[in-house]
Amino acid sequence: MADSDDEPITLSSHALSALQEFYGERDAHADKFEKLKAAAEEQHAGAQPLSMDAFTEDWNESQFWYSDETATLLAKQLLDGVREDEVIAVVSAPSVFVALKNLLNTDTTLPKPAKLYLLEHDQRFSVFPEFIFYDFQQPIKLPAHLKGAVDRIICDPPFLSEDCQTKAALTVRWMSRPSSGANSHSSPHPRLIVCTGERMETLVTKLYRSFGACTTTYEPRHARGLSNEFYCYANFECDAWRFRGEEQDKEGREAT
């Protein structure tokens, strides 16, 4: 009797097709990652601007990229008046991070911060040396050197839930450098922008009350649109926005 162990293993056509599809997806993923890495390296060297088109939105991750106009506007507000000893952190807003990278690489007149970090859950962005893995469920599981070390922050919590918003705010508080000396007299410190849904307004203004954050008149736009009304909250006014309540009061006075 022949030893059954010597018989060749065969796969059904269905199993073989599934295996081929698996290897094909794996190879495609590896190829895409290498292309993203090469693009990031070229952009870092100043060879070419990087586009968010290289990163497909994953709706399961609640990813909705800002339009280029919005991302650039928010990036410019983070850079406005920045000093060379200051640190910028971008929390769950990779399109703003890419806009920052492009601005810093293409506009030689802009001041350069000491450090720029991207805190993000999506490992695709690990092609950037500034990437730090971030899970809002573990809001302070971050490198120790970030604690109390960040001067300018933008945060776009991935989910419109009280749990996510509260934990993201904990991250912001943990990272924020305490205001002191000249910083506290010249401008709010840290300089803070939070972008999230309009229906989170009461919670957001409560969570960031100690920072002086208020609802602004600016409404961020997304590249592919978004059904939820989106607000920008900040602890400073600028050419791009005013605090919403004060603007409405001003309009009311002018009308009378």
Coordinates of C-alpha atoms in Angstrom, one line a residue:
M1 CA 0.0 0.0 0.0
A2 CA 1.4 3.4 -0.9
D3 CA 2.1 5.8 1.9
S4 CA -0.5 8.5 1.8
D5 CA 2.1 11.0 3.1
D6 CA 3.8 10.8 -0.3
E7 CA 0.8 12.0 -2.2
P8 CA 1.0 15.6 -3.5
I9 CA -1.2 18.1 -1.8
T10 CA -3.8 19.6 -4.2
L11 CA -6.0 22.7 -3.8
S12 CA -9.4 23.2 -5.3
S13 CA -9.7 25.8 -7.9
H14 CA -11.6 28.1 -5.5
A15 CA -8.9 27.8 -2.8
L16 CA -6.2 28.3 -5.4
S17 CA -7.9 31.5 -6.7
A18 CA -8.3 32.8 -3.1
L19 CA -4.6 32.1 -2.4
Q20 CA -3.5 33.9 -5.6
E21 CA -5.8 36.9 -4.7
F22 CA -4.2 37.0 -1.2
Y23 CA -0.6 37.1 -2.6
G24 CA -1.7 39.6 -5.2
E25 CA -3.1 42.0 -2.6
R26 CA 0.0 41.5 -0.4
D27 CA 2.3 42.3 -3.3
A28 CA 0.2 45.3 -4.3
H29 CA 0.2 46.6 -0.7
A30 CA 4.0 46.2 -0.5
D31 CA 4.5 48.0 -3.8
K32 CA 2.2 50.9 -2.8
F33 CA 4.0 51.3 0.5
E34 CA 7.4 51.5 -1.3
K35 CA 6.0 54.1 -3.7
L36 CA 4.6 56.2 -0.8
K37 CA 8.0 55.9 1.0
A38 CA 9.8 57.0 -2.1
A39 CA 7.4 60.0 -2.5
A40 CA 7.9 61.0 1.1
E41 CA 11.7 60.8 0.8
E42 CA 11.6 62.9 -2.4
Q43 CA 9.3 65.5 -0.7
H44 CA 11.6 65.5 2.3
A45 CA 14.5 66.3 0.1
G46 CA 12.5 69.2 -1.5
A47 CA 12.2 67.4 -4.9
Q48 CA 8.5 67.7 -5.2
P49 CA 5.3 68.5 -3.1
L50 CA 3.4 65.6 -1.7
S51 CA -0.3 65.1 -2.4
M52 CA -2.9 63.4 -0.2
D53 CA -4.0 61.6 -3.4
A54 CA -1.3 59.1 -2.5
F55 CA -3.3 58.1 0.6
T56 CA -6.8 56.7 -0.1
E57 CA -9.4 57.5 2.6
D58 CA -10.4 54.6 4.7
W59 CA -13.9 55.2 5.9
N60 CA -13.6 52.4 8.5
E61 CA -10.9 54.5 10.1
S62 CA -13.3 57.5 9.9
Q63 CA -10.8 59.2 7.4
F64 CA -12.1 62.2 5.6
W65 CA -9.3 64.4 4.2
Y66 CA -9.6 68.2 4.1
S67 CA -9.6 70.0 0.9
D68 CA -6.2 71.4 -0.1
E69 CA -7.4 74.9 0.6
T70 CA -8.6 74.0 4.1
A71 CA -5.5 72.0 4.9
T72 CA -3.2 74.8 3.7
L73 CA -5.1 77.5 5.6
L74 CA -5.0 75.5 8.9
A75 CA -1.3 74.8 8.4
K76 CA -0.5 78.5 7.9
Q77 CA -2.3 79.3 11.1
L78 CA -0.1 76.8 12.9
L79 CA 3.0 78.4 11.4
D80 CA 2.0 82.0 11.9
G81 CA 4.5 83.6 14.3
V82 CA 6.2 80.2 15.1
R83 CA 9.6 80.4 16.7
E84 CA 12.5 78.1 15.9
D85 CA 12.4 76.7 19.4
E86 CA 8.7 75.7 19.3
V87 CA 7.2 72.3 18.6
I88 CA 4.1 71.6 16.5
A89 CA 2.0 68.4 16.8
V90 CA -0.7 67.3 14.4
V91 CA -3.2 64.9 16.0
S92 CA -5.3 62.8 13.6
A93 CA -5.2 65.4 10.8
P94 CA -2.7 64.0 8.2
S95 CA -3.8 66.3 5.4
V96 CA -2.8 69.3 7.6
F97 CA 0.5 67.6 8.3
V98 CA 1.2 67.1 4.5
A99 CA 0.3 70.8 3.9
L100 CA 2.8 71.8 6.7
K101 CA 5.5 69.7 5.1
N102 CA 4.8 71.2 1.7
L103 CA 4.8 74.8 3.1
L104 CA 8.0 74.3 5.0
N105 CA 9.8 72.7 2.0
T106 CA 8.6 75.2 -0.6
D107 CA 8.4 78.6 1.2
T108 CA 11.8 79.7 2.4
T109 CA 10.4 82.8 4.0
L110 CA 8.4 80.8 6.6
P111 CA 10.0 80.3 10.0
K112 CA 10.9 76.7 10.8
P113 CA 9.7 75.1 14.1
A114 CA 12.2 73.0 16.1
K115 CA 10.1 69.9 15.6
L116 CA 7.0 68.7 13.8
Y117 CA 5.1 65.5 14.8
L118 CA 2.2 63.6 13.3
L119 CA 0.2 61.5 15.8
E120 CA -1.8 59.1 13.7
H121 CA -3.3 55.6 13.9
D122 CA -2.9 54.8 10.1
Q123 CA 0.5 53.1 9.7
R124 CA 0.7 54.2 6.1
F125 CA 1.9 57.5 7.4
S126 CA 4.9 55.8 9.0
V127 CA 6.7 56.6 5.8
F128 CA 7.3 60.0 7.4
P129 CA 10.0 60.3 10.0
E130 CA 7.8 62.6 12.1
F131 CA 5.1 59.8 12.5
I132 CA 4.2 58.6 15.9
F133 CA 1.6 55.9 16.3
Y134 CA -1.5 57.2 18.1
D135 CA -4.5 55.3 19.5
F136 CA -7.0 57.6 21.1
Q137 CA -8.1 54.7 23.3
Q138 CA -4.7 55.0 25.0
P139 CA -4.4 58.8 25.0
I140 CA -1.1 59.2 26.8
K141 CA 0.7 56.1 25.5
L142 CA 3.1 58.3 23.7
P143 CA 6.9 58.9 23.8
A144 CA 7.8 60.5 27.1
H145 CA 9.6 63.4 25.4
L146 CA 6.3 64.8 24.2
K147 CA 4.9 65.4 27.7
G148 CA 4.5 69.1 28.3
A149 CA 6.7 69.8 25.2
V150 CA 4.3 71.0 22.5
D151 CA 3.6 74.6 21.7
R152 CA 1.2 74.4 18.8
I153 CA -1.5 71.7 18.3
I154 CA -4.2 70.9 15.8
C155 CA -6.5 68.0 16.7
D156 CA -9.2 66.4 14.7
P157 CA -10.6 63.5 16.8
P158 CA -11.6 60.6 14.4
F159 CA -15.0 60.0 15.9
L160 CA -18.0 62.1 17.0
S161 CA -18.4 60.5 20.3
E162 CA -17.9 61.8 23.9
D163 CA -15.4 59.1 24.6
C164 CA -13.2 59.9 21.6
Q165 CA -13.4 63.6 22.1
T166 CA -12.6 63.4 25.8
K167 CA -9.6 61.1 25.3
A168 CA -8.2 63.3 22.5
A169 CA -8.5 66.3 24.8
L170 CA -6.5 64.4 27.4
T171 CA -3.8 63.9 24.8
V172 CA -3.7 67.6 24.0
R173 CA -3.5 68.5 27.7
W174 CA -0.7 66.0 28.3
M175 CA 1.4 67.3 25.4
S176 CA 0.8 71.0 26.0
R177 CA 3.8 73.0 27.2
P178 CA 2.7 75.2 30.2
S179 CA 2.6 78.9 29.4
S180 CA 5.3 81.0 30.9
G181 CA 7.2 84.3 30.5
A182 CA 6.9 86.2 27.3
N183 CA 4.8 83.5 25.6
S184 CA 1.8 84.0 27.9
H185 CA 1.8 87.8 27.2
S186 CA 2.1 87.7 23.4
S187 CA -0.3 85.0 22.4
P188 CA -2.3 82.1 23.7
H189 CA -0.1 79.2 24.7
P190 CA -0.3 76.6 23.4
R191 CA -1.8 77.8 20.1
L192 CA -4.7 75.4 19.7
I193 CA -7.0 74.4 16.8
V194 CA -9.6 71.7 17.1
C195 CA -11.7 70.6 14.1
T196 CA -14.7 68.4 14.7
G197 CA -18.5 68.2 14.2
E198 CA -20.9 71.0 15.1
R199 CA -22.9 68.7 17.3
M200 CA -19.8 68.3 19.6
E201 CA -19.7 72.1 20.3
T202 CA -20.9 72.1 23.9
L203 CA -18.5 69.3 24.8
V204 CA -15.5 70.7 22.9
T205 CA -15.8 74.2 24.4
K206 CA -16.1 72.6 27.8
L207 CA -13.1 70.2 27.3
Y208 CA -10.8 73.0 26.1
R209 CA -12.1 75.9 28.3
S210 CA -8.8 76.1 30.2
F211 CA -7.1 76.8 26.8
G212 CA -9.5 79.6 26.0
A213 CA -10.9 77.8 23.0
C214 CA -14.1 79.0 21.4
T215 CA -16.2 78.2 18.3
T216 CA -14.9 80.2 15.3
T217 CA -16.6 81.5 12.2
Y218 CA -14.4 79.2 10.0
E219 CA -15.9 76.0 8.7
P220 CA -13.4 73.5 7.3
R221 CA -14.1 71.8 4.0
H222 CA -13.4 68.2 3.0
A223 CA -12.1 67.0 -0.3
R224 CA -15.0 64.6 -0.9
G225 CA -17.6 66.5 1.1
L226 CA -19.0 65.5 4.5
S227 CA -22.7 65.2 5.6
N228 CA -21.9 66.4 9.1
E229 CA -21.6 70.1 9.7
F230 CA -18.0 70.8 10.7
Y231 CA -16.7 73.5 13.0
C232 CA -13.3 74.9 13.8
Y233 CA -12.6 75.7 17.4
A234 CA -9.5 77.7 18.5
N235 CA -8.1 79.8 21.3
F236 CA -7.1 82.7 19.0
E237 CA -8.5 84.9 16.2
C238 CA -6.8 85.6 12.9
D239 CA -7.5 86.8 9.4
A240 CA -9.2 83.5 8.6
W241 CA -11.7 83.6 11.5
R242 CA -13.3 85.3 14.4
F243 CA -14.9 83.9 17.5
R244 CA -18.5 83.0 16.5
G245 CA -20.4 84.6 19.4
E246 CA -18.5 87.9 19.1
E247 CA -19.0 88.0 15.3
Q248 CA -22.7 87.5 15.7
D249 CA -22.9 90.2 18.4
K250 CA -21.0 92.6 16.1
E251 CA -23.4 91.8 13.2
G252 CA -26.4 92.4 15.5
R253 CA -25.0 95.8 16.6
E254 CA -24.4 96.8 13.0
A255 CA -28.0 95.8 12.1
T256 CA -29.4 98.1 14.7

